[in-house]
């Protein structure tokens, strides 16, 4: 009788920041049920909350325990500021109406103020004094922390705003550990699927470059429908075959490269302007993004993962280094690079210049605001809501809502 024993990987340490909002709770459920990192991956889950929210967080832990999820190794709550070595995955959920762009012309609500405080406080405490990630891993082994050998931590947030703050206000944290999802890929596939009368999973890959949800560029691999056959490889207007066009009652004069560059983008802009950031959507997109990141890390073979998501730019394709963008990525292990499939495309080069201008303006406004916020509300004083006060009334206190 042959017995084959497969050892389980070390537990994955996951910190969820602001875990009491519905989106974060859904993400926690997905992670613990095995749909994100796999059913064989045990999870050490930490819920990071304000000190006056510990009781509510403990109640949520009890609820999760009663679900008896198979991937649970341990669960606990904390109000201590985390360091970069405290987890393998950090998950940040904000209360920003649009997590990819802040409209500073409108009033900053109490919920937004709370999100700014939370992220800025954590970012200001994040230090990467050891630039070599291998040394960080070595330090964790010495301290008996079960970080996966050789792998970088993952900081995933719900949008470009949060990863911009985390990178800009932290110290010596590598740029390539920050990620966020984008709605543009799914929006584009939905529009093409409806237009071509096919299922969205039949649509070929979309490559996205974006500064936010309204300033972006999209290229679609050809043929647009994966199993489709098109004639004339060098004919730009032959995006789909005759059979697909016949179903849509369109011809090549109505559906061509010009349509993709103008009408398609306008339809995407219109759809994105409706602001799809509900809790179910956020949880679904963050979970999917984590799956994409993890796909190339969880196998021993040279598996590569292709997807578009928000990252901090490494200056590829003429983007501005250190600024947040949505970019098409290729993952290999815990490393990523920008997909240069269309790097010689003249139209893309022009679009990147347009995207750069908006990305720089957004970054400068956001970080200027955050540095002022840091000085006024974190370094000079801290706030804590009075239990007897309303949500709109914030009492200033010298003590931080986090335990120092």
CSV table of C-alpha atoms in Angstrom, one decimal:
chain,number,residue,atom,x,y,z
A,1,UNK,CA,0.0,0.0,0.0
A,2,UNK,CA,1.4,3.4,-1.1
A,3,UNK,CA,0.8,6.3,1.2
A,4,UNK,CA,1.5,9.7,-0.1
A,5,UNK,CA,1.8,12.5,2.5
A,6,UNK,CA,1.4,16.1,1.5
A,7,UNK,CA,2.5,18.6,4.0
A,8,UNK,CA,0.4,21.8,4.4
A,9,UNK,CA,2.1,25.1,3.8
A,10,UNK,CA,2.8,27.4,6.8
A,11,UNK,CA,-0.2,29.4,7.9
A,12,UNK,CA,-0.6,32.7,6.1
A,13,UNK,CA,-0.8,35.7,8.3
A,14,UNK,CA,-3.5,38.1,7.2
A,15,UNK,CA,-4.3,41.5,8.7
A,16,UNK,CA,-7.6,43.1,7.8
A,17,UNK,CA,-7.7,46.8,8.5
A,18,UNK,CA,-11.2,48.3,9.2
A,19,UNK,CA,-12.8,44.9,9.3
A,20,UNK,CA,-16.2,45.9,10.6
A,21,UNK,CA,-17.3,47.4,7.4
A,22,UNK,CA,-19.4,45.0,5.3
A,23,UNK,CA,-16.9,44.7,2.4
A,24,UNK,CA,-14.1,43.7,4.8
A,25,UNK,CA,-16.4,41.1,6.5
A,26,UNK,CA,-17.2,39.6,3.1
A,27,UNK,CA,-13.5,39.4,2.3
A,28,UNK,CA,-12.7,37.7,5.6
A,29,UNK,CA,-15.3,35.1,4.9
A,30,UNK,CA,-13.9,34.5,1.4
A,31,UNK,CA,-10.4,34.1,2.7
A,32,UNK,CA,-11.3,31.8,5.6
A,33,UNK,CA,-13.5,29.6,3.3
A,34,UNK,CA,-10.6,29.0,1.0
A,35,UNK,CA,-11.8,30.7,-2.1
A,36,UNK,CA,-8.9,33.2,-2.2
A,37,UNK,CA,-5.7,31.3,-1.2
A,38,UNK,CA,-7.0,27.8,-1.7
A,39,UNK,CA,-8.6,25.2,0.7
A,40,UNK,CA,-5.2,23.8,1.8
A,41,UNK,CA,-3.9,27.2,3.0
A,42,UNK,CA,-4.4,27.8,6.7
A,43,UNK,CA,-5.0,31.4,7.8
A,44,UNK,CA,-3.9,33.3,10.9
A,45,UNK,CA,-6.4,36.2,10.8
A,46,UNK,CA,-6.0,39.5,12.7
A,47,UNK,CA,-8.7,42.1,12.7
A,48,UNK,CA,-7.1,45.5,13.2
A,49,UNK,CA,-9.6,47.9,14.8
A,50,UNK,CA,-9.7,51.1,16.9
A,51,UNK,CA,-9.4,50.4,20.6
A,52,UNK,CA,-13.0,51.4,21.2
A,53,UNK,CA,-14.1,48.8,18.6
A,54,UNK,CA,-12.5,45.8,20.1
A,55,UNK,CA,-15.7,44.5,21.6
A,56,UNK,CA,-17.5,44.6,18.3
A,57,UNK,CA,-14.5,42.9,16.6
A,58,UNK,CA,-14.5,40.1,19.2
A,59,UNK,CA,-18.2,39.6,18.4
A,60,UNK,CA,-17.3,39.3,14.7
A,61,UNK,CA,-14.6,36.8,15.6
A,62,UNK,CA,-17.1,34.7,17.5
A,63,UNK,CA,-19.4,34.7,14.5
A,64,UNK,CA,-16.6,33.5,12.2
A,65,UNK,CA,-15.7,30.8,14.7
A,66,UNK,CA,-19.3,29.5,14.6
A,67,UNK,CA,-19.0,29.1,10.9
A,68,UNK,CA,-16.3,26.5,11.4
A,69,UNK,CA,-14.3,27.5,8.3
A,70,UNK,CA,-11.8,24.8,7.3
A,71,UNK,CA,-8.9,27.3,6.6
A,72,UNK,CA,-8.9,28.9,10.1
A,73,UNK,CA,-5.7,28.4,12.0
A,74,UNK,CA,-6.1,31.2,14.5
A,75,UNK,CA,-8.1,34.5,14.8
A,76,UNK,CA,-7.7,37.4,17.1
A,77,UNK,CA,-8.3,41.2,17.3
A,78,UNK,CA,-5.7,43.9,17.8
A,79,UNK,CA,-5.5,47.7,18.1
A,80,UNK,CA,-1.7,47.9,17.9
A,81,UNK,CA,-0.1,49.6,14.9
A,82,UNK,CA,1.4,46.9,12.6
A,83,UNK,CA,4.9,46.7,11.3
A,84,UNK,CA,5.8,45.5,7.8
A,85,UNK,CA,6.9,42.1,9.3
A,86,UNK,CA,3.6,41.4,11.2
A,87,UNK,CA,1.8,39.8,8.3
A,88,UNK,CA,2.1,38.3,4.8
A,89,UNK,CA,-1.0,40.0,3.6
A,90,UNK,CA,-2.4,43.4,4.7
A,91,UNK,CA,-5.9,44.2,3.5
A,92,UNK,CA,-7.1,47.9,3.7
A,93,UNK,CA,-10.8,48.8,3.2
A,94,UNK,CA,-11.7,52.5,3.2
A,95,UNK,CA,-14.9,54.6,3.3
A,96,UNK,CA,-14.0,56.7,0.3
A,97,UNK,CA,-17.0,57.2,-2.1
A,98,UNK,CA,-14.6,56.5,-4.9
A,99,UNK,CA,-11.4,54.8,-3.7
A,100,UNK,CA,-9.5,55.7,-6.9
A,101,UNK,CA,-9.9,59.5,-6.8
A,102,UNK,CA,-10.7,62.0,-4.1
A,103,UNK,CA,-12.8,65.1,-5.0
A,104,UNK,CA,-11.2,67.8,-2.7
A,105,UNK,CA,-13.8,70.3,-3.9
A,106,UNK,CA,-16.5,68.5,-1.9
A,107,UNK,CA,-16.6,68.4,1.9
A,108,UNK,CA,-14.6,65.6,3.5
A,109,UNK,CA,-17.2,63.6,5.4
A,110,UNK,CA,-16.7,62.1,8.8
A,111,UNK,CA,-16.4,58.6,7.2
A,112,UNK,CA,-13.7,59.9,4.8
A,113,UNK,CA,-11.9,61.7,7.6
A,114,UNK,CA,-11.9,58.4,9.6
A,115,UNK,CA,-10.4,56.5,6.7
A,116,UNK,CA,-7.7,59.2,6.1
A,117,UNK,CA,-6.8,59.0,9.8
A,118,UNK,CA,-6.6,55.3,9.8
A,119,UNK,CA,-4.5,54.8,6.7
A,120,UNK,CA,-2.2,57.8,7.4
A,121,UNK,CA,-1.6,56.6,11.0
A,122,UNK,CA,-0.7,53.1,9.8
A,123,UNK,CA,1.4,54.4,6.8
A,124,UNK,CA,3.4,56.7,9.1
A,125,UNK,CA,4.3,53.7,11.3
A,126,UNK,CA,5.4,51.5,8.4
A,127,UNK,CA,9.1,51.2,8.1
A,128,UNK,CA,11.2,49.0,5.8
A,129,UNK,CA,14.6,49.6,7.4
A,130,UNK,CA,16.0,46.6,5.6
A,131,UNK,CA,15.7,47.2,1.9
A,132,UNK,CA,16.6,43.7,0.9
A,133,UNK,CA,13.5,41.6,1.3
A,134,UNK,CA,15.6,38.4,1.8
A,135,UNK,CA,17.0,40.1,4.9
A,136,UNK,CA,13.4,40.7,6.1
A,137,UNK,CA,12.6,37.1,5.6
A,138,UNK,CA,15.8,36.1,7.5
A,139,UNK,CA,14.8,38.4,10.4
A,140,UNK,CA,11.4,36.8,10.5
A,141,UNK,CA,12.9,33.3,10.7
A,142,UNK,CA,15.1,34.4,13.6
A,143,UNK,CA,12.0,35.8,15.4
A,144,UNK,CA,10.1,32.6,14.5
A,145,UNK,CA,7.5,34.4,12.3
A,146,UNK,CA,6.1,32.1,9.7
A,147,UNK,CA,6.5,34.3,6.6
A,148,UNK,CA,6.7,32.2,3.5
A,149,UNK,CA,10.3,31.7,2.5
A,150,UNK,CA,11.5,34.3,0.1
A,151,UNK,CA,8.1,35.9,-0.5
A,152,UNK,CA,7.3,39.6,-0.3
A,153,UNK,CA,4.3,40.8,1.8
A,154,UNK,CA,1.2,41.9,0.0
A,155,UNK,CA,-0.5,45.3,0.7
A,156,UNK,CA,-3.8,45.3,-1.0
A,157,UNK,CA,-6.3,48.2,-0.7
A,158,UNK,CA,-9.6,49.0,-2.3
A,159,UNK,CA,-8.2,51.7,-4.6
A,160,UNK,CA,-5.4,53.9,-5.9
A,161,UNK,CA,-5.8,56.5,-3.2
A,162,UNK,CA,-5.0,54.1,-0.3
A,163,UNK,CA,-1.9,52.6,-2.0
A,164,UNK,CA,-0.6,56.1,-2.9
A,165,UNK,CA,-0.9,57.1,0.8
A,166,UNK,CA,0.7,53.9,2.1
A,167,UNK,CA,3.7,54.2,-0.3
A,168,UNK,CA,4.2,57.9,0.1
A,169,UNK,CA,4.0,58.2,3.9
A,170,UNK,CA,5.7,54.9,4.7
A,171,UNK,CA,9.5,54.7,5.0
A,172,UNK,CA,11.7,52.5,2.8
A,173,UNK,CA,8.8,50.1,1.9
A,174,UNK,CA,9.4,48.6,-1.5
A,175,UNK,CA,7.1,50.0,-4.2
A,176,UNK,CA,6.2,46.6,-5.7
A,177,UNK,CA,4.2,45.3,-2.7
A,178,UNK,CA,1.2,47.6,-3.1
A,179,UNK,CA,-1.8,46.5,-5.1
A,180,UNK,CA,-5.5,47.4,-5.7
A,181,UNK,CA,-8.3,46.2,-8.0
A,182,UNK,CA,-9.7,48.2,-10.9
A,183,UNK,CA,-13.4,48.1,-12.1
A,184,UNK,CA,-12.3,48.9,-15.7
A,185,UNK,CA,-11.5,45.3,-16.7
A,186,UNK,CA,-14.9,43.9,-15.7
A,187,UNK,CA,-16.7,47.0,-17.1
A,188,UNK,CA,-15.0,46.6,-20.4
A,189,UNK,CA,-15.8,42.9,-20.6
A,190,UNK,CA,-19.4,43.4,-19.7
A,191,UNK,CA,-19.8,46.0,-22.4
A,192,UNK,CA,-18.1,43.9,-25.1
A,193,UNK,CA,-20.1,40.8,-24.0
A,194,UNK,CA,-23.4,42.6,-24.3
A,195,UNK,CA,-22.4,44.2,-27.5
A,196,UNK,CA,-21.2,41.0,-29.2
A,197,UNK,CA,-23.9,38.9,-27.5
A,198,UNK,CA,-21.4,36.5,-25.9
A,199,UNK,CA,-20.6,35.6,-22.3
A,200,UNK,CA,-18.0,37.8,-20.6
A,201,UNK,CA,-15.6,34.8,-20.0
A,202,UNK,CA,-15.5,34.4,-23.8
A,203,UNK,CA,-14.0,37.9,-24.2
A,204,UNK,CA,-10.2,38.0,-24.7
A,205,UNK,CA,-7.8,39.8,-22.3
A,206,UNK,CA,-8.2,43.5,-21.7
A,207,UNK,CA,-5.0,45.5,-21.0
A,208,UNK,CA,-5.7,48.7,-19.0
A,209,UNK,CA,-3.6,51.8,-18.3
A,210,UNK,CA,-5.3,54.3,-16.0
A,211,UNK,CA,-4.9,57.2,-13.6
A,212,UNK,CA,-8.5,56.8,-12.3
A,213,UNK,CA,-11.9,55.6,-13.4
A,214,UNK,CA,-12.4,58.4,-16.0
A,215,UNK,CA,-8.9,58.8,-17.5
A,216,UNK,CA,-7.7,55.5,-19.0
A,217,UNK,CA,-6.8,53.6,-22.1
A,218,UNK,CA,-7.8,50.0,-23.0
A,219,UNK,CA,-6.4,47.6,-25.5
A,220,UNK,CA,-8.2,44.3,-26.2
A,221,UNK,CA,-6.3,41.2,-27.5
A,222,UNK,CA,-7.5,40.0,-30.9
A,223,UNK,CA,-9.7,38.2,-31.7
A,224,UNK,CA,-12.0,39.9,-29.2
A,225,UNK,CA,-13.9,36.6,-28.7
A,226,UNK,CA,-11.4,33.9,-27.6
A,227,UNK,CA,-12.7,31.0,-29.8
A,228,UNK,CA,-13.4,33.3,-32.8
A,229,UNK,CA,-11.6,33.1,-36.2
A,230,UNK,CA,-10.9,36.2,-38.1
A,231,UNK,CA,-9.7,36.6,-41.6
A,232,UNK,CA,-6.8,38.9,-42.6
A,233,UNK,CA,-4.3,39.1,-39.8
A,234,UNK,CA,-3.2,42.5,-40.9
A,235,UNK,CA,-6.7,44.1,-41.2
A,236,UNK,CA,-7.2,46.3,-38.2
A,237,UNK,CA,-10.9,46.4,-38.7
A,238,UNK,CA,-11.3,42.6,-38.6
A,239,UNK,CA,-11.7,42.4,-34.8
A,240,UNK,CA,-14.3,39.6,-34.9
A,241,UNK,CA,-15.3,36.9,-37.4
A,242,UNK,CA,-18.3,36.9,-39.6
A,243,UNK,CA,-20.3,34.5,-37.4
A,244,UNK,CA,-20.0,36.8,-34.4
A,245,UNK,CA,-20.9,39.9,-36.4
A,246,UNK,CA,-23.9,38.1,-37.9
A,247,UNK,CA,-25.3,37.6,-34.4
A,248,UNK,CA,-25.0,41.3,-33.6
A,249,UNK,CA,-26.5,42.6,-36.9
A,250,UNK,CA,-23.4,44.8,-37.3
A,251,UNK,CA,-20.8,45.0,-40.0
A,252,UNK,CA,-17.1,45.9,-40.0
A,253,UNK,CA,-17.9,49.5,-40.7
A,254,UNK,CA,-19.9,49.7,-37.4
A,255,UNK,CA,-17.5,47.7,-35.3
A,256,UNK,CA,-13.8,48.5,-35.9
A,257,UNK,CA,-10.7,50.0,-34.3
A,258,UNK,CA,-12.3,53.5,-34.4
A,259,UNK,CA,-15.2,52.1,-32.4
A,260,UNK,CA,-12.8,50.6,-29.8
A,261,UNK,CA,-10.8,53.8,-29.4
A,262,UNK,CA,-13.8,56.2,-29.1
A,263,UNK,CA,-17.3,54.7,-28.6
A,264,UNK,CA,-16.1,51.8,-26.5
A,265,UNK,CA,-14.1,54.1,-24.2
A,266,UNK,CA,-17.0,56.5,-23.9
A,267,UNK,CA,-19.3,53.6,-22.9
A,268,UNK,CA,-16.8,52.5,-20.2
A,269,UNK,CA,-16.5,56.0,-18.9
A,270,UNK,CA,-20.3,56.3,-18.6
A,271,UNK,CA,-20.6,53.0,-16.8
A,272,UNK,CA,-17.7,53.8,-14.4
A,273,UNK,CA,-19.2,57.2,-13.6
A,274,UNK,CA,-22.1,55.4,-11.9
A,275,UNK,CA,-19.7,54.4,-9.1
A,276,UNK,CA,-19.9,50.6,-8.7
A,277,UNK,CA,-18.2,50.6,-5.3
A,278,UNK,CA,-20.8,48.7,-3.1
A,279,UNK,CA,-19.6,46.3,-0.5
A,280,UNK,CA,-20.3,43.2,-2.5
A,281,UNK,CA,-18.4,44.6,-5.5
A,282,UNK,CA,-15.4,45.6,-3.4
A,283,UNK,CA,-15.2,42.2,-1.7
A,284,UNK,CA,-15.5,40.4,-5.0
A,285,UNK,CA,-12.9,42.6,-6.8
A,286,UNK,CA,-10.3,42.5,-3.9
A,287,UNK,CA,-10.7,38.7,-3.6
A,288,UNK,CA,-10.2,38.3,-7.3
A,289,UNK,CA,-7.2,40.5,-7.3
A,290,UNK,CA,-5.6,38.6,-4.4
A,291,UNK,CA,-6.3,35.4,-6.4
A,292,UNK,CA,-4.5,36.8,-9.4
A,293,UNK,CA,-1.5,37.8,-7.2
A,294,UNK,CA,-1.4,34.5,-5.4
A,295,UNK,CA,-1.7,32.4,-8.5
A,296,UNK,CA,2.0,32.6,-9.5
A,297,UNK,CA,3.1,32.3,-5.8
A,298,UNK,CA,1.3,29.2,-4.9
A,299,UNK,CA,2.9,26.9,-7.4
A,300,UNK,CA,6.4,25.5,-7.7
A,301,UNK,CA,6.3,25.6,-11.5
A,302,UNK,CA,7.0,28.7,-13.5
A,303,UNK,CA,3.4,29.8,-13.7
A,304,UNK,CA,2.8,33.4,-14.9
A,305,UNK,CA,-0.3,35.4,-14.2
A,306,UNK,CA,-1.6,38.2,-16.5
A,307,UNK,CA,-4.0,40.8,-15.3
A,308,UNK,CA,-4.5,44.6,-14.9
A,309,UNK,CA,-4.5,46.2,-11.5
A,310,UNK,CA,-3.4,49.2,-9.5
A,311,UNK,CA,0.2,49.4,-8.5
A,312,UNK,CA,3.0,51.9,-7.8
A,313,UNK,CA,4.7,52.6,-11.1
A,314,UNK,CA,8.3,51.5,-11.8
A,315,UNK,CA,8.6,54.0,-14.6
A,316,UNK,CA,7.7,51.4,-17.3
A,317,UNK,CA,6.2,52.6,-20.6
A,318,UNK,CA,6.9,56.2,-19.7
A,319,UNK,CA,4.8,56.3,-16.6
A,320,UNK,CA,5.9,58.4,-13.6
A,321,UNK,CA,7.9,56.4,-11.1
A,322,UNK,CA,6.4,56.3,-7.6
A,323,UNK,CA,2.9,57.3,-8.7
A,324,UNK,CA,-0.2,55.0,-8.6
A,325,UNK,CA,-1.6,53.7,-11.9
A,326,UNK,CA,-3.6,50.8,-13.1
A,327,UNK,CA,-1.3,48.9,-15.4
A,328,UNK,CA,-1.3,45.5,-17.2
A,329,UNK,CA,1.0,43.2,-15.3
A,330,UNK,CA,2.7,39.9,-15.6
A,331,UNK,CA,3.3,38.1,-12.3
A,332,UNK,CA,6.0,35.5,-11.9
A,333,UNK,CA,6.5,34.3,-8.3
A,334,UNK,CA,6.3,37.4,-6.1
A,335,UNK,CA,7.7,39.6,-8.8
A,336,UNK,CA,5.8,41.6,-11.4
A,337,UNK,CA,6.6,43.6,-14.5
A,338,UNK,CA,4.5,45.7,-16.8
A,339,UNK,CA,3.2,43.9,-19.9
A,340,UNK,CA,4.8,45.6,-22.9
A,341,UNK,CA,2.6,43.9,-25.5
A,342,UNK,CA,1.6,47.3,-27.0
A,343,UNK,CA,4.6,49.4,-26.2
A,344,UNK,CA,5.2,50.4,-29.8
A,345,UNK,CA,1.5,51.5,-30.2
A,346,UNK,CA,1.6,55.2,-31.1
A,347,UNK,CA,-1.9,55.8,-29.8
A,348,UNK,CA,-0.9,54.2,-26.4
A,349,UNK,CA,2.1,56.5,-26.1
A,350,UNK,CA,-0.1,59.5,-26.6
A,351,UNK,CA,-2.6,58.2,-24.1
A,352,UNK,CA,0.1,57.6,-21.5
A,353,UNK,CA,1.1,61.2,-21.7
A,354,UNK,CA,-2.5,62.2,-21.0
A,355,UNK,CA,-2.8,59.7,-18.1
A,356,UNK,CA,0.6,60.9,-16.7
A,357,UNK,CA,-0.7,64.5,-16.4
A,358,UNK,CA,-3.8,63.5,-14.4
A,359,UNK,CA,-1.8,61.0,-12.3
A,360,UNK,CA,0.7,63.7,-11.3
A,361,UNK,CA,-2.0,66.2,-10.4
A,362,UNK,CA,-3.9,63.7,-8.3
A,363,UNK,CA,-0.8,62.5,-6.5
A,364,UNK,CA,0.4,66.1,-5.6
A,365,UNK,CA,-3.0,67.1,-4.3
A,366,UNK,CA,-3.5,64.0,-2.3
A,367,UNK,CA,0.0,63.8,-0.7
A,368,UNK,CA,-0.1,67.6,0.1
A,369,UNK,CA,-3.4,67.1,1.8
A,370,UNK,CA,-2.2,64.0,3.7
A,371,UNK,CA,1.0,65.6,4.9
A,372,UNK,CA,-1.1,68.5,6.3
A,373,UNK,CA,-3.5,66.0,7.8
A,374,UNK,CA,-0.6,64.0,9.3
A,375,UNK,CA,0.8,67.1,11.0
A,376,UNK,CA,-2.6,68.4,12.3
A,377,UNK,CA,-4.3,65.2,13.3
A,378,UNK,CA,-1.7,62.6,14.0
A,379,UNK,CA,1.6,64.2,15.0
A,380,UNK,CA,0.1,67.1,17.0
A,381,UNK,CA,-2.9,65.4,18.4
A,382,UNK,CA,-5.1,62.3,18.0
A,383,UNK,CA,-8.8,61.9,18.1
A,384,UNK,CA,-11.1,59.4,19.7
A,385,UNK,CA,-14.9,59.5,19.5
A,386,UNK,CA,-16.7,59.9,22.7
A,387,UNK,CA,-19.0,56.9,23.2
A,388,UNK,CA,-21.8,59.3,24.2
A,389,UNK,CA,-21.3,61.6,21.2
A,390,UNK,CA,-22.8,61.3,17.7
A,391,UNK,CA,-20.8,60.1,14.7
A,392,UNK,CA,-20.5,63.6,13.5
A,393,UNK,CA,-19.0,64.8,16.8
A,394,UNK,CA,-15.3,64.0,17.3
A,395,UNK,CA,-13.6,64.7,20.6
A,396,UNK,CA,-9.9,65.6,20.3
A,397,UNK,CA,-7.7,63.7,22.7
A,398,UNK,CA,-4.0,63.4,23.2
A,399,UNK,CA,-4.4,59.6,23.2
A,400,UNK,CA,-4.4,57.8,19.9
A,401,UNK,CA,-7.3,55.5,19.1
A,402,UNK,CA,-4.6,52.9,18.6
A,403,UNK,CA,-2.6,51.5,21.4
A,404,UNK,CA,1.0,52.8,21.1
